[in-house]
């Protein structure tokens, strides 16, 4: 009787282990879902915005040459002995505003382009 119970116990254990092995094998063959990364990095407008306060040469190196550049006398030069000009660098979808004092020109702001 003891042998019979031992035999049944061994058979139950083997059956349970076999079922676990099948589950483990099924889990291993399942492929994970791949999610495509659609982030493309900062836009040129974001890069220009990060350069506010930097020399305009950094803007040209990072974002490239604008479609058009215009300069206007700045109202800020009324209280100074030297001229200050505001530059408008026109890119495809945004405009970079600069302040030019003599030979020094700095990025002052970035605005959406509205034509």
Coordinates of N, CA, C and O in Angstrom, one line a residue:
X1 N 0.8 -1.2 0.0 CA 0.0 0.0 0.0 C 0.9 1.3 0.0 O 0.5 2.2 -0.7
X2 N 2.0 1.2 0.8 CA 2.9 2.3 0.8 C 3.5 2.6 -0.6 O 3.6 3.7 -1.0
X3 N 3.8 1.5 -1.2 CA 4.4 1.6 -2.6 C 3.4 2.2 -3.5 O 3.8 3.0 -4.4
X4 N 2.2 1.8 -3.4 CA 1.1 2.3 -4.3 C 1.0 3.9 -4.1 O 0.9 4.6 -5.0
X5 N 0.9 4.3 -2.8 CA 0.8 5.7 -2.5 C 2.0 6.5 -3.0 O 1.9 7.6 -3.5
X6 N 3.2 5.9 -2.8 CA 4.4 6.5 -3.3 C 4.4 6.7 -4.8 O 4.8 7.7 -5.3
X7 N 3.9 5.6 -5.5 CA 3.9 5.7 -6.9 C 2.9 6.8 -7.4 O 3.2 7.5 -8.3
X8 N 1.8 6.9 -6.8 CA 0.8 7.9 -7.1 C 1.4 9.3 -6.8 O 1.3 10.2 -7.6
X9 N 2.1 9.5 -5.7 CA 2.7 10.7 -5.3 C 3.8 11.1 -6.4 O 3.8 12.3 -6.8
X10 N 4.6 10.2 -6.8 CA 5.6 10.5 -7.8 C 5.0 10.9 -9.1 O 5.4 11.8 -9.8
X11 N 3.9 10.2 -9.5 CA 3.2 10.5 -10.7 C 2.6 11.9 -10.7 O 2.7 12.6 -11.7
X12 N 2.0 12.3 -9.6 CA 1.5 13.6 -9.4 C 2.5 14.7 -9.5 O 2.4 15.7 -10.2
X13 N 3.7 14.4 -8.9 CA 4.8 15.4 -8.9 C 5.3 15.5 -10.3 O 5.6 16.6 -10.8
X14 N 5.5 14.5 -11.0 CA 6.0 14.5 -12.4 C 5.0 15.2 -13.3 O 5.4 16.0 -14.2
X15 N 3.7 14.9 -13.1 CA 2.7 15.6 -13.9 C 2.7 17.1 -13.7 O 2.6 17.9 -14.6
X16 N 2.9 17.5 -12.4 CA 2.9 18.9 -12.1 C 4.1 19.6 -12.6 O 4.0 20.7 -13.2
X17 N 5.3 19.0 -12.6 CA 6.5 19.5 -13.2 C 6.4 19.7 -14.7 O 6.8 20.6 -15.3
X18 N 5.8 18.7 -15.3 CA 5.6 18.7 -16.7 C 4.7 19.9 -17.2 O 5.0 20.6 -18.1
X19 N 3.7 20.1 -16.4 CA 2.8 21.2 -16.7 C 3.5 22.6 -16.5 O 3.3 23.5 -17.3
X20 N 4.3 22.7 -15.5 CA 5.1 23.9 -15.3 C 6.1 24.1 -16.4 O 6.3 25.3 -16.9
X21 N 6.7 23.1 -16.9 CA 7.6 23.2 -18.0 C 6.9 23.7 -19.3 O 7.5 24.5 -20.0
X22 N 5.7 23.2 -19.5 CA 5.0 23.7 -20.7 C 4.6 25.1 -20.6 O 4.7 25.9 -21.6
X23 N 4.2 25.6 -19.4 CA 3.9 27.0 -19.2 C 5.1 27.9 -19.4 O 5.1 28.9 -20.0
X24 N 6.2 27.4 -18.9 CA 7.5 28.2 -19.0 C 7.9 28.3 -20.5 O 8.3 29.3 -20.9
X25 N 7.7 27.2 -21.2 CA 8.1 27.2 -22.6 C 7.2 28.2 -23.4 O 7.6 28.9 -24.2
X26 N 5.9 28.2 -23.1 CA 5.0 29.1 -23.7 C 5.3 30.5 -23.4 O 5.2 31.4 -24.3
X27 N 5.7 30.8 -22.2 CA 6.1 32.2 -21.8 C 7.4 32.6 -22.6 O 7.5 33.7 -22.9
X28 N 8.3 31.7 -22.8 CA 9.5 32.0 -23.5 C 9.3 32.3 -25.0 O 9.9 33.2 -25.5
X29 N 8.4 31.6 -25.6 CA 8.1 31.8 -27.0 C 7.3 33.0 -27.3 O 7.2 33.4 -28.5
X30 N 6.7 33.7 -26.3 CA 5.9 34.9 -26.6 C 6.8 36.0 -26.9 O 7.7 36.3 -26.1
X31 N 6.5 36.8 -28.0 CA 7.3 37.9 -28.4 C 6.8 39.2 -27.7 O 5.6 39.4 -27.7
X32 N 7.7 40.0 -27.3 CA 7.3 41.3 -26.7 C 6.7 42.2 -27.7 O 7.1 42.2 -28.9
X33 N 5.9 43.1 -27.3 CA 5.3 44.1 -28.2 C 6.4 45.3 -28.4 O 6.9 45.8 -27.4
X34 N 6.7 45.6 -29.6 CA 7.6 46.7 -29.9 C 6.9 48.0 -30.2 O 6.0 48.0 -31.0
X35 N 7.3 49.0 -29.4 CA 6.7 50.3 -29.6 C 7.7 51.2 -30.3 O 8.8 51.3 -29.9
X36 N 7.2 51.7 -31.4 CA 8.2 52.6 -32.2 C 8.3 53.9 -31.6 O 7.4 54.6 -31.2
X37 N 9.6 54.4 -31.5 CA 9.9 55.7 -31.0 C 9.7 56.7 -32.0 O 10.3 56.7 -33.1
X38 N 8.8 57.7 -31.8 CA 8.5 58.7 -32.7 C 9.1 60.1 -32.4 O 9.0 61.0 -33.1
X39 N 9.9 60.2 -31.3 CA 10.5 61.4 -30.9 C 11.6 61.7 -31.8 O 12.5 60.9 -32.1
X40 N 11.6 62.9 -32.4 CA 12.6 63.3 -33.4 C 13.6 64.3 -32.8 O 14.4 64.9 -33.6
X41 N 13.5 64.7 -31.6 CA 14.5 65.6 -31.0 C 13.9 67.0 -31.1 O 12.8 67.3 -31.5
X42 N 14.7 68.0 -30.6 CA 14.2 69.4 -30.6 C 14.0 70.0 -32.0 O 14.8 69.6 -32.9
X43 N 13.1 70.8 -32.2 CA 12.9 71.5 -33.5 C 13.9 72.6 -33.6 O 14.4 73.1 -32.5
X44 N 14.1 73.2 -34.8 CA 15.0 74.3 -34.9 C 14.5 75.5 -34.0 O 15.3 76.3 -33.5
X45 N 13.2 75.7 -33.9 CA 12.6 76.8 -33.1 C 13.0 76.5 -31.6 O 13.4 77.5 -30.9
X46 N 12.9 75.3 -31.1 CA 13.3 75.0 -29.8 C 14.8 75.3 -29.5 O 15.2 75.8 -28.5
X47 N 15.6 74.9 -30.5 CA 17.1 75.2 -30.4 C 17.3 76.6 -30.4 O 18.2 77.1 -29.6
X48 N 16.6 77.4 -31.2 CA 16.8 78.9 -31.2 C 16.4 79.5 -29.9 O 17.1 80.3 -29.3
X49 N 15.3 79.0 -29.3 CA 14.8 79.5 -28.0 C 15.9 79.2 -26.9 O 16.0 80.0 -26.0
X50 N 16.5 78.1 -27.0 CA 17.6 77.7 -26.0 C 18.8 78.7 -26.1 O 19.6 78.7 -25.2
X51 N 18.9 79.4 -27.2 CA 20.1 80.3 -27.4 C 19.8 81.7 -27.0 O 20.7 82.6 -27.3
X52 N 18.7 82.0 -26.5 CA 18.4 83.4 -26.0 C 19.5 83.8 -25.1 O 19.8 83.1 -24.1
X53 N 20.1 85.0 -25.4 CA 21.2 85.5 -24.5 C 22.6 85.1 -25.1 O 23.6 85.6 -24.6
X54 N 22.6 84.3 -26.1 CA 23.8 83.9 -26.8 C 24.2 84.7 -28.0 O 23.3 85.3 -28.6
X55 N 25.4 84.7 -28.4 CA 25.8 85.4 -29.6 C 25.1 84.8 -30.8 O 24.8 83.6 -30.9
X56 N 24.8 85.7 -31.8 CA 24.1 85.2 -33.0 C 24.8 84.2 -33.8 O 24.2 83.4 -34.5
X57 N 26.2 84.2 -33.7 CA 27.0 83.2 -34.4 C 26.6 81.8 -34.0 O 26.6 80.8 -34.8
X58 N 26.2 81.6 -32.7 CA 25.8 80.3 -32.2 C 24.5 79.8 -32.9 O 24.3 78.7 -33.2
X59 N 23.6 80.8 -33.1 CA 22.3 80.6 -33.8 C 22.6 80.1 -35.2 O 22.0 79.1 -35.6
X60 N 23.4 80.8 -35.9 CA 23.7 80.5 -37.3 C 24.4 79.1 -37.4 O 24.1 78.3 -38.3
X61 N 25.3 78.8 -36.4 CA 25.9 77.5 -36.5 C 25.0 76.3 -36.2 O 25.1 75.3 -36.8
X62 N 24.0 76.5 -35.3 CA 23.1 75.5 -34.8 C 21.9 75.3 -35.7 O 21.5 74.3 -36.1
X63 N 21.3 76.5 -36.0 CA 20.0 76.4 -36.8 C 20.2 76.6 -38.3 O 19.4 76.2 -39.1
X64 N 21.2 77.3 -38.6 CA 21.5 77.6 -40.1 C 21.2 79.0 -40.5 O 20.8 79.8 -39.7
X65 N 21.4 79.2 -41.8 CA 21.1 80.5 -42.3 C 19.6 80.8 -42.5 O 18.9 79.9 -43.1
X66 N 19.1 82.0 -42.1 CA 17.7 82.3 -42.3 C 17.4 82.6 -43.7 O 18.3 82.9 -44.6
X67 N 16.1 82.6 -44.1 CA 15.6 83.0 -45.4 C 15.9 84.5 -45.7 O 16.2 84.8 -46.8
X68 N 15.8 85.3 -44.6 CA 15.9 86.7 -44.8 C 16.3 87.3 -43.5 O 16.0 86.8 -42.4
X69 N 17.1 88.4 -43.5 CA 17.5 89.2 -42.3 C 17.2 90.6 -42.5 O 17.5 91.2 -43.6
X70 N 16.6 91.3 -41.6 CA 16.3 92.7 -41.6 C 16.7 93.4 -40.3 O 16.7 92.7 -39.2
X71 N 17.2 94.6 -40.4 CA 17.5 95.4 -39.2 C 16.7 96.7 -39.1 O 16.5 97.3 -40.1
X72 N 16.4 97.0 -37.9 CA 15.6 98.3 -37.7 C 16.2 99.0 -36.5 O 16.8 98.3 -35.6
X73 N 16.2 100.3 -36.4 CA 16.7 101.0 -35.3 C 15.8 100.6 -34.0 O 14.6 100.5 -34.1
X74 N 16.5 100.4 -32.9 CA 15.8 100.0 -31.7 C 15.4 101.2 -30.9 O 16.2 102.1 -30.7
X75 N 14.2 101.2 -30.3 CA 13.8 102.3 -29.4 C 14.8 102.3 -28.1 O 14.9 103.3 -27.5
X76 N 15.5 101.2 -27.9 CA 16.4 101.2 -26.7 C 17.6 102.1 -26.9 O 18.2 102.5 -26.0
X77 N 17.9 102.5 -28.2 CA 19.1 103.3 -28.4 C 18.8 104.8 -28.1 O 19.7 105.6 -28.2
X78 N 17.5 105.2 -27.9 CA 17.2 106.6 -27.6 C 17.9 107.1 -26.4 O 18.3 108.3 -26.3
X79 N 18.2 106.3 -25.4 CA 18.8 106.7 -24.1 C 20.3 106.4 -24.1 O 20.9 106.5 -23.0
X80 N 20.9 106.1 -25.2 CA 22.3 105.7 -25.3 C 23.1 106.6 -26.3 O 22.4 107.3 -27.1
X81 N 24.4 106.6 -26.2 CA 25.2 107.4 -27.1 C 25.6 106.6 -28.3 O 26.3 107.0 -29.2
X82 N 25.2 105.3 -28.4 CA 25.5 104.4 -29.5 C 24.3 103.8 -30.0 O 23.3 103.6 -29.3
X83 N 24.3 103.5 -31.3 CA 23.1 102.9 -31.9 C 22.9 101.4 -31.5 O 23.8 100.7 -31.4
X84 N 21.6 101.1 -31.3 CA 21.2 99.7 -31.1 C 20.2 99.4 -32.2 O 19.3 100.1 -32.4
X85 N 20.5 98.2 -32.8 CA 19.5 97.8 -33.9 C 18.9 96.5 -33.4 O 19.5 95.7 -32.7
X86 N 17.6 96.3 -33.9 CA 17.0 95.0 -33.7 C 17.0 94.3 -35.0 O 16.7 94.8 -36.1
X87 N 17.5 93.0 -34.9 CA 17.6 92.2 -36.1 C 16.4 91.2 -36.1 O 15.9 90.8 -35.1
X88 N 15.9 90.9 -37.3 CA 14.8 90.0 -37.5 C 15.4 88.9 -38.5 O 15.6 89.2 -39.6
X89 N 15.6 87.7 -37.9 CA 16.1 86.6 -38.7 C 14.9 85.7 -39.0 O 14.3 85.0 -38.1
X90 N 14.5 85.7 -40.3 CA 13.2 84.9 -40.7 C 13.6 83.5 -41.1 O 14.3 83.3 -42.1
X91 N 13.1 82.6 -40.4 CA 13.2 81.1 -40.7 C 11.8 80.7 -41.2 O 10.9 81.4 -41.3
X92 N 11.7 79.4 -41.6 CA 10.5 78.9 -42.2 C 9.2 79.1 -41.3 O 8.2 79.6 -41.8
X93 N 9.3 78.8 -40.1 CA 8.1 78.9 -39.2 C 8.3 79.7 -38.0 O 7.4 79.8 -37.2
X94 N 9.4 80.4 -37.9 CA 9.6 81.3 -36.7 C 10.6 82.4 -37.1 O 11.2 82.4 -38.1
X95 N 10.6 83.5 -36.2 CA 11.5 84.6 -36.4 C 12.3 84.8 -35.1 O 11.8 84.7 -34.0
X96 N 13.6 84.9 -35.3 CA 14.5 85.2 -34.2 C 14.8 86.7 -34.1 O 15.2 87.3 -35.2
X97 N 14.6 87.3 -33.0 CA 14.8 88.7 -32.8 C 16.2 88.8 -32.1 O 16.5 88.1 -31.1
X98 N 17.0 89.7 -32.6 CA 18.4 90.0 -32.1 C 18.5 91.4 -31.7 O 17.8 92.3 -32.2
X99 N 19.5 91.7 -30.8 CA 19.9 93.1 -30.5 C 21.3 93.2 -30.9 O 22.2 92.4 -30.5
X100 N 21.6 94.2 -31.7 CA 23.0 94.5 -32.2 C 23.5 95.8 -31.7 O 22.9 96.9 -31.9
X101 N 24.6 95.7 -30.9 CA 25.2 96.9 -30.4 C 26.7 96.9 -31.0 O 27.5 96.1 -30.5
X102 N 26.9 97.8 -31.9 CA 28.3 97.8 -32.6 C 28.5 96.5 -33.3 O 27.7 96.1 -34.1
X103 N 29.6 95.8 -32.9 CA 29.9 94.5 -33.6 C 29.3 93.3 -32.8 O 29.3 92.2 -33.3
X104 N 28.7 93.5 -31.7 CA 28.1 92.5 -30.9 C 26.6 92.3 -31.2 O 25.9 93.3 -31.2
X105 N 26.2 91.1 -31.4 CA 24.8 90.8 -31.7 C 24.4 89.6 -30.9 O 25.0 88.5 -31.0
X106 N 23.3 89.7 -30.1 CA 22.8 88.6 -29.3 C 21.4 88.2 -29.6 O 20.6 89.1 -30.0
X107 N 21.1 86.9 -29.4 CA 19.7 86.5 -29.6 C 18.9 87.0 -28.5 O 19.2 86.8 -27.3
X108 N 17.8 87.7 -28.8 CA 16.9 88.3 -27.8 C 15.6 87.6 -27.6 O 15.1 87.6 -26.5
X109 N 15.1 87.0 -28.6 CA 13.8 86.3 -28.5 C 13.4 85.5 -29.7 O 14.1 85.6 -30.8
X110 N 12.4 84.7 -29.6 CA 11.9 83.8 -30.7 C 10.4 83.9 -30.8 O 9.8 83.8 -29.7
X111 N 9.9 84.2 -32.0 CA 8.4 84.3 -32.1 C 8.0 83.5 -33.3 O 8.7 83.2 -34.2
X112 N 6.7 83.0 -33.3 CA 6.2 82.3 -34.4 C 6.1 83.2 -35.6 O 5.9 84.4 -35.5
X113 N 6.4 82.7 -36.8 CA 6.3 83.5 -38.0 C 4.9 83.6 -38.5 O 4.2 82.7 -38.7
X114 N 4.5 84.9 -38.7 CA 3.1 85.2 -39.2 C 3.3 86.1 -40.4 O 3.7 87.2 -40.3
X115 N 3.0 85.5 -41.6 CA 3.1 86.3 -42.8 C 1.8 86.7 -43.3 O 0.8 86.2 -43.2

